[in-house]
């Protein structure tokens, strides 16, 4: 999160170099997969890029343009994937993603943001505690009768809206894995949205209401560790919550937690899973899970376009994201082969769903997913795997729309198979087959 003073300084320092449209040159393996920005790929006009949005921010600040629906539609055509922010560090020290987030906040303040469909899900989060406008009392309907939960456990499995209502197979897989490892865990019958879909739209006031409701609830249960299988929820708890309110429990994504259980021998992956898989790094588990450290220094201008920061400004390059844990898990699954896409880890291309794009601009989300699916197909893998319910939905939509032969699994489902247990979707596929 950047403050107003830093925002005003930063928007003047964009070099207009357009490096933010591409993954760093040394990382480029082919022209086909050199691009970093889904928005510029789909809309192909400079204002949609990270740098282009900075020009809009500056023009707005200088009074050269006014808030409008046209401006809003450009600013919200962005998945907040953060790839522009990583790319920019190779020439400059700007935070295009932080600038875009603040620009959205300004559009909300001036009455133009968020997009109408996003406003609708914000209302659903406020009234029904979930972004899908589903009944709150149905939140734990995903829980199978044979899964054991312990009301006194100090570990909480925070399921999130998407796994609770749309990607139940992920919640079931995570719960069964914890049972298999003998880990006592609890879930909350009255769990509420983490606020991520609200925050990404720039509606900070509504986000803080949701955050307070969520933290009050979790803290009232004396929880010591929160396990999360959604990359968006994880990023919100880990990076965004502390900027608004502190909490005193440990937060882990399921890939971190399950990797620890595998390393300690508590989970034994013994059954062969003969798949060739490629792993999609969710933006919110990868580069965006690295916190931006506020910097309070001086920019000393040496000559036009050349300046230095005193003291040196820490660079958020995205390298501190969670990249090893999912890959360690995949490598431990017997019979499974991992092949990598060209854009991985902090340079991974977005699935296309984030920051309210899936609801407000579904065609943009789908086109981006299909680009990523093609990259996955080009590895020769027969299976695409990731670790986020939101990526799961959009990538599976992309697979279907493209007519791809790729299978899709969440990483927890592959762990389940290697434990000799059957994921829900395989049960569905074999149900009724003699
Ligand atoms: S945001 Fe960074 S990379 Fe993009 S045009 Fe500006 S200085 Fe260049
Ligand atoms: S956050 Fe992602 S989609 Fe948005 S401008 Fe940056 S690279 Fe493009």
Coordinates of C-alpha atoms and ligand atoms in Angstrom, one line a residue:
X1 CA 0.0 0.0 0.0
X2 CA 1.4 3.4 -1.0
X3 CA 0.4 6.6 0.7
X4 CA -0.8 9.7 -1.1
X5 CA 2.6 11.4 -1.1
X6 CA 4.4 8.4 -2.5
X7 CA 1.6 7.9 -5.1
X8 CA 2.1 11.5 -6.3
X9 CA 5.8 11.1 -6.5
X10 CA 5.7 7.8 -8.3
X11 CA 3.3 8.7 -11.0
X12 CA 5.7 11.4 -12.2
X13 CA 8.6 8.9 -12.4
X14 CA 7.3 6.5 -15.1
X15 CA 9.9 6.4 -17.9
X16 CA 7.3 5.5 -20.6
X17 CA 9.7 2.6 -21.5
X18 CA 6.9 0.0 -21.8
X19 CA 9.1 -2.7 -20.2
X20 CA 6.1 -3.5 -18.0
X21 CA 4.4 -5.1 -21.1
X22 CA 7.0 -7.9 -21.2
X23 CA 8.5 -10.3 -18.8
X24 CA 12.2 -9.4 -18.2
X25 CA 14.3 -9.9 -21.3
X26 CA 16.6 -12.5 -19.7
X27 CA 13.5 -14.6 -18.9
X28 CA 12.0 -14.6 -22.4
X29 CA 12.2 -18.0 -24.0
X30 CA 10.0 -17.3 -27.1
X31 CA 8.2 -14.4 -28.7
X32 CA 4.9 -16.3 -28.3
X33 CA 5.2 -16.2 -24.5
X34 CA 7.1 -12.9 -23.9
X35 CA 4.1 -10.9 -22.8
X36 CA 3.5 -10.0 -19.1
X37 CA 0.2 -8.1 -19.2
X38 CA -3.1 -9.7 -20.0
X39 CA -4.8 -6.3 -20.3
X40 CA -2.4 -5.1 -23.1
X41 CA -2.7 -8.5 -24.8
X42 CA -6.4 -8.3 -25.0
X43 CA -7.0 -4.6 -25.6
X44 CA -3.7 -3.8 -27.4
X45 CA -3.7 -0.1 -26.6
X46 CA -1.1 1.6 -24.4
X47 CA -3.5 3.0 -21.6
X48 CA -4.4 -0.6 -20.7
X49 CA -0.7 -1.4 -19.7
X50 CA 0.8 -0.8 -16.3
X51 CA 2.7 2.3 -17.6
X52 CA -0.4 3.5 -19.5
X53 CA -2.5 3.4 -16.4
X54 CA 0.3 5.5 -14.7
X55 CA -0.1 8.1 -17.4
X56 CA -3.8 8.2 -16.7
X57 CA -3.2 8.6 -13.0
X58 CA -0.9 11.5 -13.7
X59 CA -3.3 13.1 -16.1
X60 CA -6.1 12.8 -13.5
X61 CA -3.9 14.3 -10.8
X62 CA -3.0 17.2 -13.1
X63 CA -6.6 17.9 -14.0
X64 CA -6.0 17.1 -17.6
X65 CA -8.7 14.4 -17.6
X66 CA -11.7 14.0 -15.3
X67 CA -13.1 10.9 -13.7
X68 CA -15.5 9.2 -16.1
X69 CA -17.0 5.9 -17.1
X70 CA -14.5 5.7 -20.0
X71 CA -11.6 6.1 -17.5
X72 CA -13.2 3.6 -15.1
X73 CA -13.6 1.0 -17.9
X74 CA -9.8 1.2 -18.7
X75 CA -8.6 1.1 -15.1
X76 CA -10.8 -1.9 -14.2
X77 CA -9.7 -3.8 -17.2
X78 CA -6.8 -5.1 -15.2
X79 CA -6.5 -8.4 -13.3
X80 CA -4.1 -6.8 -10.7
X81 CA -1.8 -9.6 -11.5
X82 CA 1.3 -7.6 -10.6
X83 CA 3.4 -8.8 -13.5
X84 CA 4.0 -5.1 -14.6
X85 CA 5.4 -4.4 -11.1
X86 CA 7.9 -7.2 -11.4
X87 CA 8.9 -6.2 -14.9
X88 CA 9.3 -2.5 -14.0
X89 CA 12.0 -3.3 -11.4
X90 CA 14.4 -4.2 -14.2
X91 CA 14.8 -0.6 -15.1
X92 CA 12.9 1.5 -12.5
X93 CA 11.7 1.2 -8.9
X94 CA 8.0 2.0 -9.5
X95 CA 5.0 0.0 -8.2
X96 CA 2.5 0.1 -11.0
X97 CA 0.2 -2.3 -9.2
X98 CA 0.1 -0.2 -6.1
X99 CA -0.6 2.8 -8.3
X100 CA -3.5 1.0 -10.1
X101 CA -5.0 0.0 -6.8
X102 CA -4.9 3.6 -5.5
X103 CA -6.3 4.9 -8.8
X104 CA -9.2 2.5 -8.3
X105 CA -9.7 3.9 -4.8
X106 CA -9.8 7.4 -6.3
X107 CA -12.5 6.3 -8.8
X108 CA -14.5 4.8 -5.9
X109 CA -14.2 8.1 -4.0
X110 CA -15.3 10.1 -7.0
X111 CA -18.4 7.9 -7.4
X112 CA -17.3 6.1 -10.7
X113 CA -15.9 2.9 -9.4
X114 CA -16.3 0.0 -9.0
X115 CA -17.9 -1.7 -12.1
X116 CA -21.7 -2.3 -11.6
X117 CA -21.3 -6.1 -11.5
X118 CA -18.6 -5.7 -8.8
X119 CA -20.9 -3.4 -6.8
X120 CA -23.4 -6.2 -6.9
X121 CA -21.1 -8.7 -5.4
X122 CA -19.9 -6.2 -2.8
X123 CA -23.5 -5.9 -1.6
X124 CA -23.7 -9.7 -1.5
X125 CA -20.6 -9.9 0.7
X126 CA -22.0 -7.3 3.0
X127 CA -25.5 -8.9 3.3
X128 CA -24.8 -12.6 2.9
X129 CA -21.1 -12.8 3.8
X130 CA -20.1 -14.3 0.4
X131 CA -19.5 -12.9 -3.1
X132 CA -21.8 -15.5 -4.8
X133 CA -25.0 -14.2 -3.2
X134 CA -25.6 -17.7 -1.7
X135 CA -27.2 -18.4 1.6
X136 CA -24.8 -18.0 4.6
X137 CA -26.3 -21.0 6.3
X138 CA -25.3 -23.2 3.3
X139 CA -21.6 -22.2 3.6
X140 CA -20.5 -25.6 5.1
X141 CA -22.8 -27.8 3.0
X142 CA -19.6 -29.0 1.2
X143 CA -18.5 -30.9 4.4
X144 CA -19.0 -34.6 3.9
X145 CA -20.3 -36.5 7.0
X146 CA -17.2 -38.8 7.2
X147 CA -14.8 -35.8 7.5
X148 CA -13.8 -35.2 11.2
X149 CA -13.5 -31.7 12.5
X150 CA -12.5 -30.8 16.0
X151 CA -14.3 -27.9 17.6
X152 CA -11.4 -27.4 20.1
X153 CA -8.6 -27.5 17.5
X154 CA -6.2 -24.5 17.4
X155 CA -5.8 -25.0 13.6
X156 CA -8.6 -23.4 11.5
X157 CA -9.2 -24.4 7.9
X158 CA -10.5 -21.1 6.4
X159 CA -12.3 -22.3 3.3
X160 CA -13.2 -19.1 1.6
X161 CA -16.3 -18.3 -0.6
X162 CA -15.2 -20.0 -3.8
X163 CA -14.3 -23.3 -2.3
X164 CA -17.3 -23.2 0.0
X165 CA -19.8 -22.7 -2.8
X166 CA -18.2 -23.3 -6.2
X167 CA -15.1 -25.4 -5.9
X168 CA -16.2 -27.7 -3.1
X169 CA -13.9 -30.5 -4.4
X170 CA -11.0 -28.4 -3.2
X171 CA -12.4 -28.0 0.3
X172 CA -13.2 -31.7 0.5
X173 CA -9.7 -32.6 -0.7
X174 CA -8.0 -30.3 1.9
X175 CA -10.1 -31.6 4.7
X176 CA -9.5 -35.3 3.8
X177 CA -5.8 -34.7 3.6
X178 CA -5.7 -33.2 7.1
X179 CA -7.7 -36.2 8.4
X180 CA -5.3 -38.6 6.7
X181 CA -2.4 -36.8 8.3
X182 CA -4.1 -36.9 11.7
X183 CA -4.1 -33.1 12.0
X184 CA -7.0 -31.9 14.2
X185 CA -8.6 -28.9 12.6
X186 CA -11.8 -26.9 12.9
X187 CA -13.9 -25.0 10.4
X188 CA -16.3 -22.1 11.1
X189 CA -20.0 -22.7 10.4
X190 CA -20.5 -18.9 10.3
X191 CA -17.3 -18.2 8.3
X192 CA -17.4 -14.9 6.4
X193 CA -15.7 -13.6 3.2
X194 CA -12.1 -12.5 3.7
X195 CA -12.9 -9.3 1.7
X196 CA -10.4 -9.9 -1.1
X197 CA -13.0 -9.4 -4.0
X198 CA -14.0 -6.2 -2.3
X199 CA -10.6 -4.8 -1.7
X200 CA -9.4 -5.4 -5.3
X201 CA -12.2 -3.1 -6.6
X202 CA -10.8 -0.2 -4.6
X203 CA -13.7 0.0 -2.1
X204 CA -11.5 0.1 1.0
X205 CA -14.2 1.2 3.4
X206 CA -16.4 -1.8 2.6
X207 CA -13.2 -4.0 2.8
X208 CA -12.4 -2.8 6.3
X209 CA -16.0 -3.7 7.4
X210 CA -15.5 -7.2 6.1
X211 CA -12.0 -7.6 7.5
X212 CA -13.1 -6.6 10.9
X213 CA -16.0 -9.0 10.9
X214 CA -13.7 -11.8 9.8
X215 CA -10.9 -11.1 12.2
X216 CA -13.3 -10.6 15.2
X217 CA -14.8 -14.0 14.4
X218 CA -11.5 -15.9 14.1
X219 CA -9.9 -14.2 17.1
X220 CA -12.9 -15.0 19.3
X221 CA -12.1 -18.7 18.7
X222 CA -8.5 -18.7 20.1
X223 CA -7.1 -19.9 16.8
X224 CA -3.3 -20.2 16.5
X225 CA -2.9 -21.2 12.8
X226 CA -5.1 -20.5 9.8
X227 CA -4.8 -22.8 6.8
X228 CA -6.1 -21.4 3.5
X229 CA -6.5 -23.1 0.1
X230 CA -7.4 -20.0 -1.9
X231 CA -4.5 -17.8 -3.1
X232 CA -6.7 -14.7 -3.0
X233 CA -7.7 -15.2 0.6
X234 CA -4.1 -16.1 1.5
X235 CA -2.7 -12.9 0.0
X236 CA -5.4 -10.9 1.7
X237 CA -4.7 -12.4 5.1
X238 CA -1.0 -12.3 4.8
X239 CA -0.3 -9.1 2.9
X240 CA -3.4 -6.8 3.2
X241 CA -4.8 -7.4 6.6
X242 CA -1.7 -6.3 8.5
X243 CA -1.8 -3.0 6.7
X244 CA -5.3 -2.3 8.2
X245 CA -5.3 -4.4 11.4
X246 CA -2.9 -6.7 13.2
X247 CA -3.7 -10.3 14.2
X248 CA -1.9 -12.9 16.3
X249 CA -2.2 -16.2 14.4
X250 CA 0.0 -17.9 11.8
X251 CA -1.2 -18.0 8.2
X252 CA -0.3 -20.7 5.8
X253 CA -1.5 -21.7 2.4
X254 CA -2.4 -25.4 2.1
X255 CA 0.7 -26.0 -0.2
X256 CA 3.0 -24.7 2.6
X257 CA 1.2 -26.7 5.2
X258 CA 1.0 -29.9 3.2
X259 CA 4.6 -29.6 2.2
X260 CA 5.5 -29.4 5.9
X261 CA 3.5 -32.5 6.6
X262 CA 5.1 -34.4 3.7
X263 CA 8.6 -33.3 4.8
X264 CA 8.0 -34.4 8.4
X265 CA 6.7 -37.8 7.3
X266 CA 3.2 -37.1 8.6
X267 CA 1.8 -37.5 5.1
X268 CA 3.1 -40.3 3.0
X269 CA 2.6 -40.1 -0.7
X270 CA 2.9 -43.7 -1.8
X271 CA 0.4 -44.3 -4.6
X272 CA 1.6 -43.6 -8.2
X273 CA -0.1 -40.8 -10.1
X274 CA 1.0 -41.4 -13.7
X275 CA 0.3 -37.9 -15.0
X276 CA 2.5 -35.3 -16.8
X277 CA 1.6 -32.1 -15.2
X278 CA 2.4 -28.4 -15.5
X279 CA 1.9 -26.0 -12.6
X280 CA 0.3 -22.6 -12.9
X281 CA 1.5 -20.2 -10.2
X282 CA -1.5 -18.2 -8.9
X283 CA -0.5 -14.4 -8.9
X284 CA -1.7 -14.1 -5.3
X285 CA 0.3 -17.1 -4.1
X286 CA 3.4 -16.0 -6.1
X287 CA 4.6 -12.4 -6.7
X288 CA 1.7 -10.7 -5.0
X289 CA 2.2 -12.6 -1.7
X290 CA 5.4 -10.5 -1.3
X291 CA 4.6 -7.5 0.8
X292 CA 5.5 -4.0 -0.4
X293 CA 7.6 -2.4 2.3
X294 CA 6.9 1.3 2.6
X295 CA 9.9 3.5 1.9
X296 CA 10.5 6.9 3.3
X297 CA 13.5 8.4 1.5
X298 CA 14.5 11.0 -1.0
X299 CA 14.7 10.8 -4.8
X300 CA 17.8 12.7 -5.9
X301 CA 17.7 13.8 -9.5
X302 CA 21.2 13.7 -11.1
X303 CA 20.2 14.6 -14.6
X304 CA 17.0 14.4 -16.7
X305 CA 15.5 10.8 -16.3
X306 CA 18.4 9.8 -14.0
X307 CA 17.9 9.7 -10.2
X308 CA 18.9 7.8 -7.2
X309 CA 17.0 6.8 -4.0
X310 CA 18.6 7.7 -0.7
X311 CA 18.6 5.5 1.3
X312 CA 18.4 2.7 -1.2
X313 CA 14.8 1.6 -1.8
X314 CA 14.1 -2.1 -1.2
X315 CA 12.9 -3.7 -4.5
X316 CA 9.8 -5.9 -4.4
X317 CA 10.7 -8.3 -7.3
X318 CA 8.1 -11.0 -6.5
X319 CA 10.9 -13.6 -5.8
X320 CA 9.6 -14.0 -2.2
X321 CA 6.4 -15.7 -3.3
X322 CA 5.5 -19.3 -2.6
X323 CA 7.1 -21.2 -5.5
X324 CA 9.0 -24.1 -4.0
X325 CA 6.3 -25.7 -1.8
X326 CA 3.9 -26.7 -4.6
X327 CA 6.8 -27.9 -6.8
X328 CA 8.3 -30.0 -3.9
X329 CA 4.9 -31.6 -3.4
X330 CA 4.6 -32.4 -7.1
X331 CA 8.1 -33.9 -7.2
X332 CA 7.2 -36.1 -4.2
X333 CA 4.2 -37.7 -5.9
X334 CA 5.4 -41.1 -7.3
X335 CA 4.9 -41.5 -11.0
X336 CA 4.2 -37.9 -11.6
X337 CA 6.3 -35.8 -14.0
X338 CA 6.4 -32.0 -13.7
X339 CA 7.1 -30.0 -16.9
X340 CA 7.3 -26.2 -16.7
X341 CA 5.7 -23.6 -18.8
X342 CA 7.8 -20.7 -20.2
X343 CA 6.5 -18.1 -17.8
X344 CA 6.7 -19.4 -14.2
X345 CA 7.1 -18.2 -10.6
X346 CA 7.3 -14.4 -10.4
X347 CA 7.0 -14.1 -14.2
X348 CA 4.0 -16.4 -14.4
X349 CA 1.2 -15.2 -16.7
X350 CA -2.1 -14.6 -15.0
X351 CA -5.1 -17.0 -15.3
X352 CA -7.2 -13.9 -16.1
X353 CA -9.8 -14.0 -13.4
X354 CA -8.6 -11.6 -10.7
X355 CA -9.6 -8.2 -9.3
X356 CA -13.2 -8.4 -10.4
X357 CA -12.4 -9.1 -14.0
X358 CA -14.2 -12.5 -14.1
X359 CA -17.5 -10.8 -13.1
X360 CA -17.2 -7.5 -14.9
X361 CA -15.3 -8.5 -18.1
X362 CA -15.9 -12.3 -18.6
X363 CA -14.6 -12.3 -22.2
X364 CA -11.3 -10.7 -21.1
X365 CA -11.0 -13.4 -18.3
X366 CA -11.8 -16.2 -20.8
X367 CA -9.4 -15.0 -23.5
X368 CA -6.6 -14.7 -20.9
X369 CA -7.3 -18.2 -19.6
X370 CA -7.1 -19.6 -23.1
X371 CA -3.7 -17.9 -23.6
X372 CA -2.5 -19.6 -20.5
X373 CA -4.0 -23.0 -21.5
X374 CA -2.1 -22.8 -24.8
X375 CA 1.1 -22.2 -22.9
X376 CA 0.3 -25.3 -20.7
X377 CA -0.5 -27.4 -23.8
X378 CA 2.8 -26.4 -25.4
X379 CA 4.7 -28.1 -22.5
X380 CA 3.4 -31.5 -23.7
X381 CA 1.7 -32.0 -20.3
X382 CA -1.6 -33.8 -20.1
X383 CA -2.7 -32.1 -16.9
X384 CA -2.8 -28.6 -15.6
X385 CA -2.5 -28.1 -11.9
X386 CA -2.7 -25.1 -9.6
X387 CA -3.5 -24.1 -6.1
X388 CA -6.4 -21.6 -6.1
X389 CA -10.1 -22.1 -6.6
X390 CA -10.5 -18.9 -8.6
X391 CA -7.7 -19.9 -11.0
X392 CA -9.4 -23.4 -11.1
X393 CA -12.7 -22.0 -12.3
X394 CA -11.3 -19.7 -14.9
X395 CA -8.7 -22.2 -16.2
X396 CA -11.3 -24.9 -16.5
X397 CA -13.6 -22.5 -18.3
X398 CA -10.7 -21.8 -20.7
X399 CA -10.0 -25.5 -21.2
X400 CA -13.7 -26.1 -22.0
X401 CA -14.0 -23.1 -24.4
X402 CA -10.8 -23.9 -26.2
X403 CA -11.7 -27.6 -26.6
X404 CA -8.4 -28.5 -24.9
X405 CA -7.6 -32.1 -24.0
X406 CA -5.9 -31.0 -20.8
X407 CA -7.2 -32.3 -17.5
X408 CA -7.3 -29.9 -14.6
X409 CA -6.7 -30.7 -10.9
X410 CA -6.0 -28.7 -7.8
X411 CA -2.8 -29.8 -6.2
X412 CA -4.7 -31.1 -3.2
X413 CA -6.6 -33.5 -5.4
X414 CA -3.3 -34.9 -6.7
X415 CA -2.1 -35.3 -3.1
X416 CA -5.3 -37.1 -2.3
X417 CA -4.7 -39.5 -5.2
X418 CA -1.2 -40.2 -4.0
X419 CA -2.7 -41.1 -0.6
X420 CA -4.8 -43.7 -2.3
X421 CA -8.0 -41.6 -1.9
X422 CA -10.3 -40.6 -4.7
X423 CA -11.0 -36.9 -5.5
X424 CA -14.7 -35.9 -5.8
X425 CA -14.5 -35.3 -9.6
X426 CA -13.2 -38.8 -10.2
X427 CA -16.0 -40.2 -8.1
X428 CA -18.5 -38.2 -10.1
X429 CA -16.9 -39.4 -13.4
X430 CA -17.1 -43.1 -12.3
X431 CA -20.5 -42.8 -10.6
X432 CA -23.0 -45.2 -12.2
X433 CA -20.2 -46.9 -14.3
X434 CA -20.5 -50.7 -13.8
Ligands
LIG1 S1 5.7 1.5 -15.2 FE1 7.9 1.1 -15.2 S2 8.2 -0.3 -16.8 FE2 6.2 0.6 -17.2 S3 6.6 2.3 -18.6 FE3 6.7 3.1 -16.5 S4 8.9 3.0 -15.9 FE4 8.6 1.7 -17.7
LIG2 S1 -1.5 -5.7 -13.0 FE1 -1.4 -7.2 -14.7 S2 -3.1 -6.8 -16.0 FE2 -2.9 -5.0 -14.7 S3 -1.6 -3.6 -15.9 FE3 -0.2 -4.8 -14.6 S4 0.4 -6.6 -15.9 FE4 -1.4 -5.7 -16.8

